GROMACS .gro file of C-alpha atoms in nm:
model
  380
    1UNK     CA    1   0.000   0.000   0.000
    2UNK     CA    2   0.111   0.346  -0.108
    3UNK     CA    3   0.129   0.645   0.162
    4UNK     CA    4  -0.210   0.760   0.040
    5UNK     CA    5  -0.371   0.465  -0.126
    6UNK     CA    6  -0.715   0.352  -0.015
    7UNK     CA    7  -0.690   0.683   0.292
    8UNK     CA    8  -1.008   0.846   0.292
    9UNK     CA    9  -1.148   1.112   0.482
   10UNK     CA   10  -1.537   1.168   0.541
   11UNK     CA   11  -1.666   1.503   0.668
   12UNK     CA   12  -2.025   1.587   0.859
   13UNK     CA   13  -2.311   1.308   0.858
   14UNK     CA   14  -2.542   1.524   0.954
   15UNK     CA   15  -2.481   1.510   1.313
   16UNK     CA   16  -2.491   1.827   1.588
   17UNK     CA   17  -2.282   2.134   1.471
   18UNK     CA   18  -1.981   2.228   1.636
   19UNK     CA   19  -2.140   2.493   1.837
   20UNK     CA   20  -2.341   2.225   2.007
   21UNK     CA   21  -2.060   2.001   2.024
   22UNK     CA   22  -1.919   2.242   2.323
   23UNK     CA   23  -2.188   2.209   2.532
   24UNK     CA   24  -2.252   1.941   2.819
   25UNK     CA   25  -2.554   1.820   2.630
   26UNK     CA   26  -2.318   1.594   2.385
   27UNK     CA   27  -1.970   1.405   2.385
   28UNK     CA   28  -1.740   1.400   2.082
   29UNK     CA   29  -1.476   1.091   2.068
   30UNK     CA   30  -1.152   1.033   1.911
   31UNK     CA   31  -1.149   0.674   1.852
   32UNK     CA   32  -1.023   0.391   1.661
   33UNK     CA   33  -1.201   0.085   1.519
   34UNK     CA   34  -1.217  -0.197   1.278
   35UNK     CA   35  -1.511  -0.321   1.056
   36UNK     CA   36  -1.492  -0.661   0.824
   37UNK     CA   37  -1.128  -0.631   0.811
   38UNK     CA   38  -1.038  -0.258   0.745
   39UNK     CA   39  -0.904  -0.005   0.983
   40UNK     CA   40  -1.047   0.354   1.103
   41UNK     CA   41  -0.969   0.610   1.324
   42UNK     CA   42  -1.257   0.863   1.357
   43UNK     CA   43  -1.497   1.114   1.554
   44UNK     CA   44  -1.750   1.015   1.710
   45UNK     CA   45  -2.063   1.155   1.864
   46UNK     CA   46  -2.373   1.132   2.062
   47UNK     CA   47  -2.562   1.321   2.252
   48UNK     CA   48  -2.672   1.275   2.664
   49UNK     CA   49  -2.949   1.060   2.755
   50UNK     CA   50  -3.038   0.669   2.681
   51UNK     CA   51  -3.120   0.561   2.379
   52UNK     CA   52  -2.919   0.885   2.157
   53UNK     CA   53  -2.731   0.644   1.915
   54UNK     CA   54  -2.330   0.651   1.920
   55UNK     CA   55  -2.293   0.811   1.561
   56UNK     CA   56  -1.980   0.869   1.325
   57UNK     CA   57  -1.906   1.187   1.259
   58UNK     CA   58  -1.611   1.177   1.054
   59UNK     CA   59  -1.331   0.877   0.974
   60UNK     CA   60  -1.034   0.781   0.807
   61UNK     CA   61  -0.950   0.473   0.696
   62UNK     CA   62  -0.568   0.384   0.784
   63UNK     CA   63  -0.334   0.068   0.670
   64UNK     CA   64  -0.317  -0.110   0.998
   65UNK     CA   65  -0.444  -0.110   1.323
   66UNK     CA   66  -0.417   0.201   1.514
   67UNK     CA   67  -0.392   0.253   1.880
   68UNK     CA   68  -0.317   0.567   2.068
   69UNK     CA   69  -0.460   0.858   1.938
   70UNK     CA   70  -0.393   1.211   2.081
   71UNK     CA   71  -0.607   1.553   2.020
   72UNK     CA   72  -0.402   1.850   1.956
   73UNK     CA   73  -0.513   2.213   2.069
   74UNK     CA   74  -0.603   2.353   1.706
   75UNK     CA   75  -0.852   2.028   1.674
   76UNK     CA   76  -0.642   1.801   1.463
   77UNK     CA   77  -0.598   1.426   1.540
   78UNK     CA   78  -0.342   1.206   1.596
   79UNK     CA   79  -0.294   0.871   1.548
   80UNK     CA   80   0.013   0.604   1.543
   81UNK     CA   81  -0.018   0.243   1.465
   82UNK     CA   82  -0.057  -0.076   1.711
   83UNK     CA   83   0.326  -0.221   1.819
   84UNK     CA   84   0.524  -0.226   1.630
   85UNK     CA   85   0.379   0.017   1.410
   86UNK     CA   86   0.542   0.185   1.073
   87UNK     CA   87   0.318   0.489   1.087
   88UNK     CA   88   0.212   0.807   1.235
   89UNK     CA   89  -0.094   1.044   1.102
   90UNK     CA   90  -0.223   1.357   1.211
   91UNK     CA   91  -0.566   1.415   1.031
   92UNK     CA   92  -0.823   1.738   1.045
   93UNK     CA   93  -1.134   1.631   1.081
   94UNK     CA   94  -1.389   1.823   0.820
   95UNK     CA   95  -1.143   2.040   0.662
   96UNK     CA   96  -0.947   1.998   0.347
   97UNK     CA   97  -0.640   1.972   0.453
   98UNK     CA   98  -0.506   1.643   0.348
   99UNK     CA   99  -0.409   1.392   0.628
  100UNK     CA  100  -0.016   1.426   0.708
  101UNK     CA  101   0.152   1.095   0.729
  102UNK     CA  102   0.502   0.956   0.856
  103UNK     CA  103   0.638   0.634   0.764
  104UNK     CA  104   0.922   0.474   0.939
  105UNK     CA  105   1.239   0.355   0.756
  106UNK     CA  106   1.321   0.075   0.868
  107UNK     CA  107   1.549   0.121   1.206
  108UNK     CA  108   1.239   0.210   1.465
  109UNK     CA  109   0.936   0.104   1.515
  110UNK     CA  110   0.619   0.269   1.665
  111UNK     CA  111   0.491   0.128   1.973
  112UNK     CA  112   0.156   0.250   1.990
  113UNK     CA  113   0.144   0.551   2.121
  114UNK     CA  114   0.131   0.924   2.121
  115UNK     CA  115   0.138   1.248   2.328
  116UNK     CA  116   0.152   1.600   2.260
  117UNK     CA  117   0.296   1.935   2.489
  118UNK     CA  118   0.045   2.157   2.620
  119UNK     CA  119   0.091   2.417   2.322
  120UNK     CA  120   0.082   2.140   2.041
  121UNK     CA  121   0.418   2.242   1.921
  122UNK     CA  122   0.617   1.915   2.026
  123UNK     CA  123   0.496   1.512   2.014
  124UNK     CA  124   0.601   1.222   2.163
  125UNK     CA  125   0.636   0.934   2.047
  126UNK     CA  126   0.735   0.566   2.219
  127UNK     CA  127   0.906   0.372   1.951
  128UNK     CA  128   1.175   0.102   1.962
  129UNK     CA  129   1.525   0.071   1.827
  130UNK     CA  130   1.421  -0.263   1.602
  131UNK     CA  131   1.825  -0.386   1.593
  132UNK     CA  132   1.886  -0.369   2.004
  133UNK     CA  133   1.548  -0.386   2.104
  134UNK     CA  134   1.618  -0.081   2.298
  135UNK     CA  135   1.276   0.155   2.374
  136UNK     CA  136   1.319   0.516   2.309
  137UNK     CA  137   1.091   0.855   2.294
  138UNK     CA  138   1.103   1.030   1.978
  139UNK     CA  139   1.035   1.415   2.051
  140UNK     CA  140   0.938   1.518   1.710
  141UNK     CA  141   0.826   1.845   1.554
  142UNK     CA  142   0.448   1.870   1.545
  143UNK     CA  143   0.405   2.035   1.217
  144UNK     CA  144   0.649   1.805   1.030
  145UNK     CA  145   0.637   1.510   1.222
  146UNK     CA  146   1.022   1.471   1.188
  147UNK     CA  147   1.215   1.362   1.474
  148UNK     CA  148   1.416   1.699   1.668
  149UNK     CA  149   1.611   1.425   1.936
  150UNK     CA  150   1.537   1.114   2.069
  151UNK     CA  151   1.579   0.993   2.494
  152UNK     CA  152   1.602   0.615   2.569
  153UNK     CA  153   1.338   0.492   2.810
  154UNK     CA  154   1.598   0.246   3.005
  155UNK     CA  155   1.377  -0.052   2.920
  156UNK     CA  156   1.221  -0.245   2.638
  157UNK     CA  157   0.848  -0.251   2.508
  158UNK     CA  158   0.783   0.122   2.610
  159UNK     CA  159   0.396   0.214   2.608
  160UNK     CA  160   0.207   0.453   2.689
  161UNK     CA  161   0.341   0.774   2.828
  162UNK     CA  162   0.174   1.078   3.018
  163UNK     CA  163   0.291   1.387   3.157
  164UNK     CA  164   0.367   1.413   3.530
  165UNK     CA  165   0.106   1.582   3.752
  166UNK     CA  166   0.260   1.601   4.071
  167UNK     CA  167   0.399   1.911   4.192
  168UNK     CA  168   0.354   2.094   3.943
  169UNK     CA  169   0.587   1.915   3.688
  170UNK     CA  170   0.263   1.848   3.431
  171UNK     CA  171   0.278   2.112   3.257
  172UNK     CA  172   0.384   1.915   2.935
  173UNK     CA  173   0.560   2.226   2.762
  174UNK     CA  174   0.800   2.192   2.531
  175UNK     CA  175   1.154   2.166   2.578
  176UNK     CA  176   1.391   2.473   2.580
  177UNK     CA  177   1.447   2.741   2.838
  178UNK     CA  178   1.251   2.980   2.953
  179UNK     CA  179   0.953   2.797   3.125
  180UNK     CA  180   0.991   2.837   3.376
  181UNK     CA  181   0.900   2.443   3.551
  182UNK     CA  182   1.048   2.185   3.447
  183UNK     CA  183   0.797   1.960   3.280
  184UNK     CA  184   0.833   1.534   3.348
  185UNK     CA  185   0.740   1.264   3.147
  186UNK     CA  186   0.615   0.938   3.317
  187UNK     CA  187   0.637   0.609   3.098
  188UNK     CA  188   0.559   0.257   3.098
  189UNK     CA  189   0.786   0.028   2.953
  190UNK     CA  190   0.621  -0.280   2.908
  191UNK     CA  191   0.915  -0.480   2.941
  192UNK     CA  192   0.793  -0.763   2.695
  193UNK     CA  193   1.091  -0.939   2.545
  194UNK     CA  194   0.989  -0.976   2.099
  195UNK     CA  195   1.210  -0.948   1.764
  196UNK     CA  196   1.225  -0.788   1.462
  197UNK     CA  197   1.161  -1.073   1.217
  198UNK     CA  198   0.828  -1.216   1.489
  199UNK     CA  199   0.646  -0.897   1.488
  200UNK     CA  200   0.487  -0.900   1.832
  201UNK     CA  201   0.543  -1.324   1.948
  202UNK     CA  202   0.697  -1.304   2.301
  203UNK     CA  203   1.017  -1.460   2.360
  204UNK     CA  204   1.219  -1.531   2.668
  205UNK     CA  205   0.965  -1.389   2.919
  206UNK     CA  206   1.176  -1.494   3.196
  207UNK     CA  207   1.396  -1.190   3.087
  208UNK     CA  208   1.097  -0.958   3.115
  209UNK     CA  209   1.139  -0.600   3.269
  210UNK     CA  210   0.882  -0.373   3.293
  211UNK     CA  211   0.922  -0.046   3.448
  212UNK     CA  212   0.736   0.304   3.530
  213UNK     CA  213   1.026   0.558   3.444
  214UNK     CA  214   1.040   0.911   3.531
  215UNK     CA  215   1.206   1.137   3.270
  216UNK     CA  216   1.294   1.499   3.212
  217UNK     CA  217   1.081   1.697   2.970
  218UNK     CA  218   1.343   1.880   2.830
  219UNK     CA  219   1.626   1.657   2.889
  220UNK     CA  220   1.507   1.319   2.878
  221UNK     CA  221   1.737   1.246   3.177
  222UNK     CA  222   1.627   0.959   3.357
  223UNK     CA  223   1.474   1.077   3.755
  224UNK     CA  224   1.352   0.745   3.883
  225UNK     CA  225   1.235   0.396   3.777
  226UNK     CA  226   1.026   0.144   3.934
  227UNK     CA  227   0.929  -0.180   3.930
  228UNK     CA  228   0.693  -0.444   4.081
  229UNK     CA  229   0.820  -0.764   4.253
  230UNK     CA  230   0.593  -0.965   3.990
  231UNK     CA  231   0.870  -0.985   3.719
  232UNK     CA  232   0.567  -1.130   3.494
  233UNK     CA  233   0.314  -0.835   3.496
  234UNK     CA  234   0.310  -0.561   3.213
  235UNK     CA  235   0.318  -0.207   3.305
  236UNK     CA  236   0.143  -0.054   2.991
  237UNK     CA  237  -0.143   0.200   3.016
  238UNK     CA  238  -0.207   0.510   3.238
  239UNK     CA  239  -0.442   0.728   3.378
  240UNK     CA  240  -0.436   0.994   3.676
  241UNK     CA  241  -0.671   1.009   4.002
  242UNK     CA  242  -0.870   1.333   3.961
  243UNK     CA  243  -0.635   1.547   4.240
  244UNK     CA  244  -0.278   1.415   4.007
  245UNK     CA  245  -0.185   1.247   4.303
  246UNK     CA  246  -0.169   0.909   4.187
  247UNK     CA  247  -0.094   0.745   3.887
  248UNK     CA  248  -0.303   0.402   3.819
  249UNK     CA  249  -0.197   0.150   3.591
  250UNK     CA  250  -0.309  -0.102   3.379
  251UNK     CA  251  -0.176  -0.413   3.406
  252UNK     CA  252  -0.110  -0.739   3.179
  253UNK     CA  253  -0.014  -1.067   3.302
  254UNK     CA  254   0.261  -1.259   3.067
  255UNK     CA  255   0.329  -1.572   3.347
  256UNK     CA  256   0.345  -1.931   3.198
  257UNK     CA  257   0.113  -2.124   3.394
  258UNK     CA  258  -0.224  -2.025   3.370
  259UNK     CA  259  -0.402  -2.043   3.655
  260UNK     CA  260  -0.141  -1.802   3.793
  261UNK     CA  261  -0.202  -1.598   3.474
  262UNK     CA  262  -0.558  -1.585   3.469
  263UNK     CA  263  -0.604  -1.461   3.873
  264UNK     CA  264  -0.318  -1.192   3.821
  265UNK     CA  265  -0.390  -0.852   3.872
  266UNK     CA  266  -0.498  -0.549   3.629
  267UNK     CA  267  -0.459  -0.231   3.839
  268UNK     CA  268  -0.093  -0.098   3.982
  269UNK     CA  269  -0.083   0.228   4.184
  270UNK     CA  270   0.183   0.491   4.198
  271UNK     CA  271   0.224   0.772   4.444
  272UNK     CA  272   0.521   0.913   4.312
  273UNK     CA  273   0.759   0.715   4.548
  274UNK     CA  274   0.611   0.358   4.563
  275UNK     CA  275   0.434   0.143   4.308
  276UNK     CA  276   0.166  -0.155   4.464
  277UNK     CA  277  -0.072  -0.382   4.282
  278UNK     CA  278  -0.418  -0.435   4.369
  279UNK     CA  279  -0.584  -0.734   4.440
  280UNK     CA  280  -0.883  -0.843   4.235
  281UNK     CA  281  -1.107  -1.064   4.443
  282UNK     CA  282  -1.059  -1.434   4.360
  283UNK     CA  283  -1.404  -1.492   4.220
  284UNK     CA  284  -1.393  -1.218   3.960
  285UNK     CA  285  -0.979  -1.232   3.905
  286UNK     CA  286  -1.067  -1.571   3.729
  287UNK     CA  287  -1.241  -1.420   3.474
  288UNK     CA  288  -1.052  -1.132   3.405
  289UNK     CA  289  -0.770  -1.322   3.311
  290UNK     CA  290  -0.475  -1.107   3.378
  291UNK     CA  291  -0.557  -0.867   3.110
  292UNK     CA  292  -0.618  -0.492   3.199
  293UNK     CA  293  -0.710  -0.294   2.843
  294UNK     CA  294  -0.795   0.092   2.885
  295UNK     CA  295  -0.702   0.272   3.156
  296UNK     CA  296  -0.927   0.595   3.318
  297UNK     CA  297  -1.014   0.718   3.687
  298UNK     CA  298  -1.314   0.926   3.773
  299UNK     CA  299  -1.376   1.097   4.115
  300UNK     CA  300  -1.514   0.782   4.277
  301UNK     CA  301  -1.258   0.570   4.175
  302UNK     CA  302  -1.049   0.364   3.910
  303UNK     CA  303  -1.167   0.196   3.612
  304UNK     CA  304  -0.967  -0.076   3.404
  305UNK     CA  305  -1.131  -0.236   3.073
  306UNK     CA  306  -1.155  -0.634   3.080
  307UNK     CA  307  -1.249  -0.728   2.732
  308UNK     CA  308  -1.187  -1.125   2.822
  309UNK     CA  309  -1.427  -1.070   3.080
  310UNK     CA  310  -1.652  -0.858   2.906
  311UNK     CA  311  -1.647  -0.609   3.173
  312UNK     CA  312  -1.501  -0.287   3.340
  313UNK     CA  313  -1.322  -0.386   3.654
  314UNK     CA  314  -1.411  -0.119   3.942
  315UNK     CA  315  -1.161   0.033   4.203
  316UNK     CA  316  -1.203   0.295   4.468
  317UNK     CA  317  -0.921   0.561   4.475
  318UNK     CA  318  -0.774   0.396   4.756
  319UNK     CA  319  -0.731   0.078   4.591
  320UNK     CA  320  -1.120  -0.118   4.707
  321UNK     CA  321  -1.266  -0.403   4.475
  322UNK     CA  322  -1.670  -0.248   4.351
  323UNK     CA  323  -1.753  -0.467   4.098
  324UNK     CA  324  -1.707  -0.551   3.743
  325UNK     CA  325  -1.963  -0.369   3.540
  326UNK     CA  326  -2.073  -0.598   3.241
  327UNK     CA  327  -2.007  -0.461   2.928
  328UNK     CA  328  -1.922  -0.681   2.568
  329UNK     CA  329  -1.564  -0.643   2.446
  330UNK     CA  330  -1.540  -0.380   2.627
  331UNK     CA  331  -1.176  -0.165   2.573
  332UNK     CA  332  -1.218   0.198   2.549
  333UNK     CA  333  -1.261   0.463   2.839
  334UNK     CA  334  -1.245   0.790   2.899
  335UNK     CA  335  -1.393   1.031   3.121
  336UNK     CA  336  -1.617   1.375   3.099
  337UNK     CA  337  -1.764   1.581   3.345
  338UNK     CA  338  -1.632   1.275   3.633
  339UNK     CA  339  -1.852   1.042   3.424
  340UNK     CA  340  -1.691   0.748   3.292
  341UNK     CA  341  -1.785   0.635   2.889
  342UNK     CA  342  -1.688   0.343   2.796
  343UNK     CA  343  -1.711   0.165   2.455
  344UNK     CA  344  -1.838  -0.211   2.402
  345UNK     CA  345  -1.895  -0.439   2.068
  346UNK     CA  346  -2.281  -0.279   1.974
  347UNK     CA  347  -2.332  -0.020   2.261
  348UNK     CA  348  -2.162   0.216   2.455
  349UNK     CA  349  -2.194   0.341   2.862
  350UNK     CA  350  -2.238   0.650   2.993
  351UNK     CA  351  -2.190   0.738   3.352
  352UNK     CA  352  -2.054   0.306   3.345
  353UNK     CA  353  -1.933   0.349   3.696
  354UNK     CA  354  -2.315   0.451   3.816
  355UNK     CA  355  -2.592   0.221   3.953
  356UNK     CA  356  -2.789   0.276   3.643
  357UNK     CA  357  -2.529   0.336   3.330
  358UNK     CA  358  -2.711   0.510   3.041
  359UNK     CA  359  -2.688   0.282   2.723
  360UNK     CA  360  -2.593   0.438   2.377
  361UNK     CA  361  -2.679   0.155   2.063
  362UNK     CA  362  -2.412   0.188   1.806
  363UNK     CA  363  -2.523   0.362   1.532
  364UNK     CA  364  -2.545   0.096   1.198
  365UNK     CA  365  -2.247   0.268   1.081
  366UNK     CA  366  -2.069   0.085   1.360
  367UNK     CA  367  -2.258  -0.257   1.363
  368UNK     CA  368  -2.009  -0.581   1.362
  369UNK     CA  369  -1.714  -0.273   1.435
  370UNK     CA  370  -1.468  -0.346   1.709
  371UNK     CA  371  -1.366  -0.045   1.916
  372UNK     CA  372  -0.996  -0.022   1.989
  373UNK     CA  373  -0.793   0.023   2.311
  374UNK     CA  374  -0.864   0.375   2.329
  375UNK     CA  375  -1.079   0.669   2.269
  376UNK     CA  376  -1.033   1.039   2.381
  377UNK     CA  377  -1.195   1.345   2.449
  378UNK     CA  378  -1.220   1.578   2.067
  379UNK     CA  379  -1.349   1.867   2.233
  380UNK     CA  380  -1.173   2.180   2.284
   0.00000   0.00000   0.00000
């Protein structure tokens, strides 16, 4: 496939204006899907209340599966390809402006996601050095895409990435002097052992090392690392309690006998000094399987996707099991106005960490689509 065969963009399907768009009354999603063997990212958009439909508002169909996708300040969308990916797009939704695209040559590989500073001039990128196997941020130039330095992540299989809260230091501005703070980045490296020539098969997991690392925003300079005594459990996505204080974290178990596998934790907590897990209760760990997907908190508590258990595993702040609200294939989250959404195979849940969840059908635009890992907020 060429760099622009078979990419198409869609505009307006007739859904709310922008001006509506701002208000509380309706939610507008980044998001990323599949449908009968082609790949989308997209926006997506419904309005408050049961029964409004989950509609799409715009999409563009991309070679591969996508993952991460980031919203920058002047609307635009980002989007990088699932590990380990060869490509990079950032796409304006409803405007001419043809989608810019960046194709790796060979020597890195994407690994799924994406983050921007605070005034859209700089991205992130975690990506991997495909001959060592060596994880690595690219800081790139937002309005070419092209790489200004890169900053090794002291690990392998680096994931997601988000900017520091605490103290102050999340400020996610670019790096240079004259800031004024010193902005940190906080990443996951996933620690997952693969090679170049088996895409993403695991090997040696007994060498596994996954990591939370603290970095300078400017520098890259490493400031901490830390790790759990479970040398078998993936760091990989990220989400912040409402206050910054904490950092909770999605977890994936990679151990070789299954029951241990399949009762493993999905949620890791991180106060900035210490990282714990936290235990899902027996009876429900079982079906879970070890696999945390998306990654969001709201102000009652944490919430962790569990698409092998077709549900969204509950938390309170401090770390207390509340249940595993049922939802099929469950993977994205994201939060508005402290409610949680969360995206399933043929509906969608708003307010999913309430006694009543309101139910959004999926649009027939999306019917027999998969949601990916993630969706975020496209409203500015």
């Amino acid at each position: 496939m060429s760099n622009t065969a078979s990419m198409r963009s869609t505009g307006s399907t007739g859904q709310p204006d922008d001006k509506e768009n701002q208000n509380n009354t309706s939610i507008t999603l980044a998001a990323a899907w599949a449908h009968q063997g082609s790949y989308h990212i997209g926006l997506l958009h419904t309005r408050n209340g049961s029964a409004n439909a989950l509609q799409v508002k715009a999409s563009l169909d991309v070679p591969t599966r996508a993952h991460g996708l980031c919203v920058l300040p002047d609307g635009s969308v980002l989007a990088t390809a699932r590990r380990p990916g060869d490509w990079l797009v950032r796409w304006w939704p409803g405007q001419t402006t043809e989608p810019q695209w960046l194709w790796q040559q060979g020597d890195r590989s994407f690994n799924g996601h994406v983050l921007a500073s605070a005034d859209g001039q700089h991205l992130y990128t975690t990506e991997t050095d495909v001959e060592t196997g060596a994880s690595l941020i690219g800081v790139r130039n937002a309005h070419t895409l092209q790489i200004v330095t890169e900053w090794p992540t002291h690990g392998i299989d680096a994931h997601e990435l988000t900017w520091d809260t605490r103290s102050g230091s999340g400020s996610g501005k670019s790096p240079g002097p004259g800031h004024g703070d010193s902005p940190t980045l906080i990443v996951a490296n996933g620690g997952v052992p693969t090679a170049p020539e088996t895409g993403r098969v695991k090997r040696d997991l007994d060498t596994m090392d996954s990591s939370i690392v603290r970095l300078d925003g400017r520098t890259g300079q490493l400031r901490g690392q830390w790790r759990l005594q479970d040398k078998r459990l993936s760091l990989r996505h990220l989400a912040w309690s409402p206050d910054g204080a904490t950092l909770g974290i999605a977890l994936q178990a990679e151990h070789d006998n299954a029951a241990t596998k399949n009762t493993a934790p999905v949620l890791a907590l991180f106060d900035g000094t210490a990282l714990r897990v936290v235990a899902t209760p027996e009876a429900i760990a079982s079906t879970v399987h070890g696999y945390g997907g998306s990654m969001a908190a709201t102000p009652t508590g944490w919430a962790v996707s569990c698409p092998r258990a077709n549900g969204i595993a509950m938390f309170s702040l401090h770390g207390e099991w509340q249940g595993l609200v049922p939802l099929a294939e469950v993977c994205p989250l994201t939060v508005k106005g402290g409610e949680l959404w969360a995206g399933g195979r043929d509906r969608s849940l708003q307010s999913a960490q309430a006694t009543a969840a309101v139910q959004h059908p999926h649009s027939p635009a999306l019917h027999g689509s998969r949601l990916d890992n993630h969706w975020v907020l496209a409203e500015r």
